[in-house]
Tab-separated table of C-alpha atoms in Angstrom:
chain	number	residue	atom	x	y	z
A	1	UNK	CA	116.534	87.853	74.448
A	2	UNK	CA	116.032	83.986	74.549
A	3	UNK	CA	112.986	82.339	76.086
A	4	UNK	CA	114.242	79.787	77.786
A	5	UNK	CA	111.440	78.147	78.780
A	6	UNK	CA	109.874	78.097	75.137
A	7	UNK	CA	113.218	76.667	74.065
A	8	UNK	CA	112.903	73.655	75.989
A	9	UNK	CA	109.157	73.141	75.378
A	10	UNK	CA	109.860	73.280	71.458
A	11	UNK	CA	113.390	70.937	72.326
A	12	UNK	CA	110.391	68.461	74.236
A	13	UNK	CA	108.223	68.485	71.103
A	14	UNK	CA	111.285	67.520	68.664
A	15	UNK	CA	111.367	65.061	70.906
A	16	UNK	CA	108.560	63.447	70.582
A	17	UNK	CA	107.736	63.997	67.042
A	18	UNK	CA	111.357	62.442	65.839
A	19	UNK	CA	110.136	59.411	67.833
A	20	UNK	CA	106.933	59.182	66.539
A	21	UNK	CA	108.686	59.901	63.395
A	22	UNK	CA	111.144	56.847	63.726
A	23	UNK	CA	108.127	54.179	63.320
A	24	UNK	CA	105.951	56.391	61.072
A	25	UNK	CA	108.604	58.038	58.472
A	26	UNK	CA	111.186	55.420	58.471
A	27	UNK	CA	110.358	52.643	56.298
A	28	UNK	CA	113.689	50.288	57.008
A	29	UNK	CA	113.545	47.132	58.868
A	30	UNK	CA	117.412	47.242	59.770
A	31	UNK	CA	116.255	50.573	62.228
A	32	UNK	CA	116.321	47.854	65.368
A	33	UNK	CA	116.020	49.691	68.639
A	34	UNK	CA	116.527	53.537	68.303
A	35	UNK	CA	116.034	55.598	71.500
A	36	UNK	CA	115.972	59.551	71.546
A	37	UNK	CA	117.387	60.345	75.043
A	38	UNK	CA	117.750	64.281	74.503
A	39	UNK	CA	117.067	67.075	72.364
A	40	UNK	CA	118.940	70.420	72.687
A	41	UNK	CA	117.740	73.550	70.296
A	42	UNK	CA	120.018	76.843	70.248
A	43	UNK	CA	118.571	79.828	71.674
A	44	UNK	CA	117.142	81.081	67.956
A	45	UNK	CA	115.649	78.233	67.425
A	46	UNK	CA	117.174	77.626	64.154
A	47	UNK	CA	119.544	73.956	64.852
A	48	UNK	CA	118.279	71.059	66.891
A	49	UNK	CA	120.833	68.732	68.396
A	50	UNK	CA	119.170	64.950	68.642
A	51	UNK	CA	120.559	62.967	70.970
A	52	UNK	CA	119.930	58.555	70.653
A	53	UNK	CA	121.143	55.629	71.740
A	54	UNK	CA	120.817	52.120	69.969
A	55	UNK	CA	120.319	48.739	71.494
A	56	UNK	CA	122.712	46.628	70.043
A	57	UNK	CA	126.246	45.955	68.552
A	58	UNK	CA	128.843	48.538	66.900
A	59	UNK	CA	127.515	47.059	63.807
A	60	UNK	CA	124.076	48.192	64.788
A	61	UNK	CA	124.932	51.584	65.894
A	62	UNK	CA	126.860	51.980	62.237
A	63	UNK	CA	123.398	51.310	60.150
A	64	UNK	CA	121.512	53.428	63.138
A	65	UNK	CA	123.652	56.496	61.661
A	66	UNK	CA	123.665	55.851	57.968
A	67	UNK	CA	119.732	54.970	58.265
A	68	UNK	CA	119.207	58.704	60.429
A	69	UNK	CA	121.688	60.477	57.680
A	70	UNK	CA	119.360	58.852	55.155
A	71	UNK	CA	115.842	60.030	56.762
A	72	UNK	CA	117.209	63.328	58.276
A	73	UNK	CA	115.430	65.121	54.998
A	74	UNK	CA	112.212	63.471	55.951
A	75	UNK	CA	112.333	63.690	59.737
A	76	UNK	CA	113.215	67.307	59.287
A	77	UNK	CA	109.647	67.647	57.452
A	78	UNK	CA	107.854	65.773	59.450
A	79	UNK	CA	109.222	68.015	63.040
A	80	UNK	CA	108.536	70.824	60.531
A	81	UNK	CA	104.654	69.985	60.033
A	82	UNK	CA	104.195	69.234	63.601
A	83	UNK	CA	105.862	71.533	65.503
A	84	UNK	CA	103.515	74.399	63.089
A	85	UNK	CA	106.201	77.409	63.970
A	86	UNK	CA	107.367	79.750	61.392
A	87	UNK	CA	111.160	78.309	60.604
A	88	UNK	CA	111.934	74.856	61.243
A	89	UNK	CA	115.031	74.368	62.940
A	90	UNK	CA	117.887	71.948	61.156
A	91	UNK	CA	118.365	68.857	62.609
A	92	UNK	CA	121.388	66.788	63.977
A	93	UNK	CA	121.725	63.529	65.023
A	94	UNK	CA	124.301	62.736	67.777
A	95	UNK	CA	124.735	59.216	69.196
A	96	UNK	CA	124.926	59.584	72.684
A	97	UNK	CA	127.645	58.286	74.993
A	98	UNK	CA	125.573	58.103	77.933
A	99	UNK	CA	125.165	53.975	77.775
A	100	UNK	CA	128.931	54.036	77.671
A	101	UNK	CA	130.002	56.090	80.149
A	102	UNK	CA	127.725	54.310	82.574
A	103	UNK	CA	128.947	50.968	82.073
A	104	UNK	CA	132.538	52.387	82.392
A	105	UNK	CA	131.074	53.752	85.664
A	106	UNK	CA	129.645	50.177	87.061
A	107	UNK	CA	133.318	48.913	86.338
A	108	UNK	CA	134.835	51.453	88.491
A	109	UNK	CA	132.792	50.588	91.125
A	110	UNK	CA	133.145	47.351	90.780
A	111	UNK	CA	136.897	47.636	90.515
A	112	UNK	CA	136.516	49.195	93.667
A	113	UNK	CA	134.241	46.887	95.983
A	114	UNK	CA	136.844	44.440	95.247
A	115	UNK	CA	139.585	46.144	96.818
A	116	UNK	CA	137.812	47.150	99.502
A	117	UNK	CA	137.012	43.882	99.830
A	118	UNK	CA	140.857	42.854	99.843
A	119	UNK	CA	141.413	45.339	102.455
A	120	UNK	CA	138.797	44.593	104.747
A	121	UNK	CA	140.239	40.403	104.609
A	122	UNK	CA	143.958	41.818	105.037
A	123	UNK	CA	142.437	43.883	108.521
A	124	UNK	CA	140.723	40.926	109.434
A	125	UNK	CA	143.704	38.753	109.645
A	126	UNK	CA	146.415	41.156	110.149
A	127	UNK	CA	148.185	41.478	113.931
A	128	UNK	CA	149.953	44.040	115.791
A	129	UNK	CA	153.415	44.481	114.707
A	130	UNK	CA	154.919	44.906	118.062
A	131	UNK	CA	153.661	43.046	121.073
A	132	UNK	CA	149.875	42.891	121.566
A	133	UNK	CA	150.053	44.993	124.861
A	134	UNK	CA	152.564	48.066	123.664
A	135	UNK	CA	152.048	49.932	127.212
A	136	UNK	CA	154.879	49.479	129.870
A	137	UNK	CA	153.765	47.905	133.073
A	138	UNK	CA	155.678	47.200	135.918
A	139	UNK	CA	157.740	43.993	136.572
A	140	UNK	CA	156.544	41.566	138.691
A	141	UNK	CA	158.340	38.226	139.831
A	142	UNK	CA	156.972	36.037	137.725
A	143	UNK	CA	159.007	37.696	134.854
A	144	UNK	CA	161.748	36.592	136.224
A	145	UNK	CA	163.818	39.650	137.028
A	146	UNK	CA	162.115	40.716	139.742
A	147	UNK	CA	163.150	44.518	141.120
A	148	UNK	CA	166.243	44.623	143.865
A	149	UNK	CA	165.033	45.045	147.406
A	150	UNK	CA	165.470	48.298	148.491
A	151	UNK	CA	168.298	49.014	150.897
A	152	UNK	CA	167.342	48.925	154.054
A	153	UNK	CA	170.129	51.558	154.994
């Protein structure tokens, strides 16, 4: 049976530990701005899924990758020695798509204000497309064709 709540306490503590890892293990200047949004472990506790995001251009994001390939020995050790379990799960690293997806988000909604926008100015300035008073009333003689006097029979 998995413990659930153990997994994500040891998933918290990869966490941390491949953060403090990034300024303490990794020894390249090109690292720039490397932020661990997530970590996911299995259920045996044997793979560790690190999710990160980088500050930057695609360019930067490229050398974020090869640099975590590089160190992914190293971090591994380092998680290993201070998590102090038995096995030390293998570890991924997964740039996330979070940034991404929220800034295709903001554009949505952006797209959207701006039609609603458009179709709150066309309501504004849009009129009836009959007459403005649709209802039938009854004539009087100002129209002009006032009703025939009834017979006085």
């Amino acid at each position: 049976m998995v413990d659930q709540a153990r997994a994500r306490r040891i998933a918290e503590r990869i966490k941390q530990l491949v953060t403090q890892g990034l300024t303490q293990v990794v020894k390249d200047e090109r690292v720039g701005f490397i932020t661990i949004t997530d970590v996911r472990v299995t259920g045996d506790l044997q793979h560790a899924s690190v999710f990160y995001t980088v500050l930057g251009t695609p360019e930067d994001r490229e050398t974020a990758a090869e640099i975590l390939a590089t160190y992914r020995g190293r971090l591994r050790s380092f998680v290993g020695k201070g998590l102090g379990i038995r096995l030390t799960p293998s570890v991924e690293f997964i740039l996330d798509a979070l940034p991404e997806d929220a800034q295709h988000m903001d554009e949505l909604l952006r797209e959207v204000a701006a039609r609603d926008a458009e179709l709150a100015a066309a309501r504004a300035r849009g009129d009836f497309a009959g007459e403005p008073d649709p209802y039938r009333k009854p004539r009087t003689e100002e129209d002009g064709d006032a009703p025939d006097a009834p017979d006085a029979r």
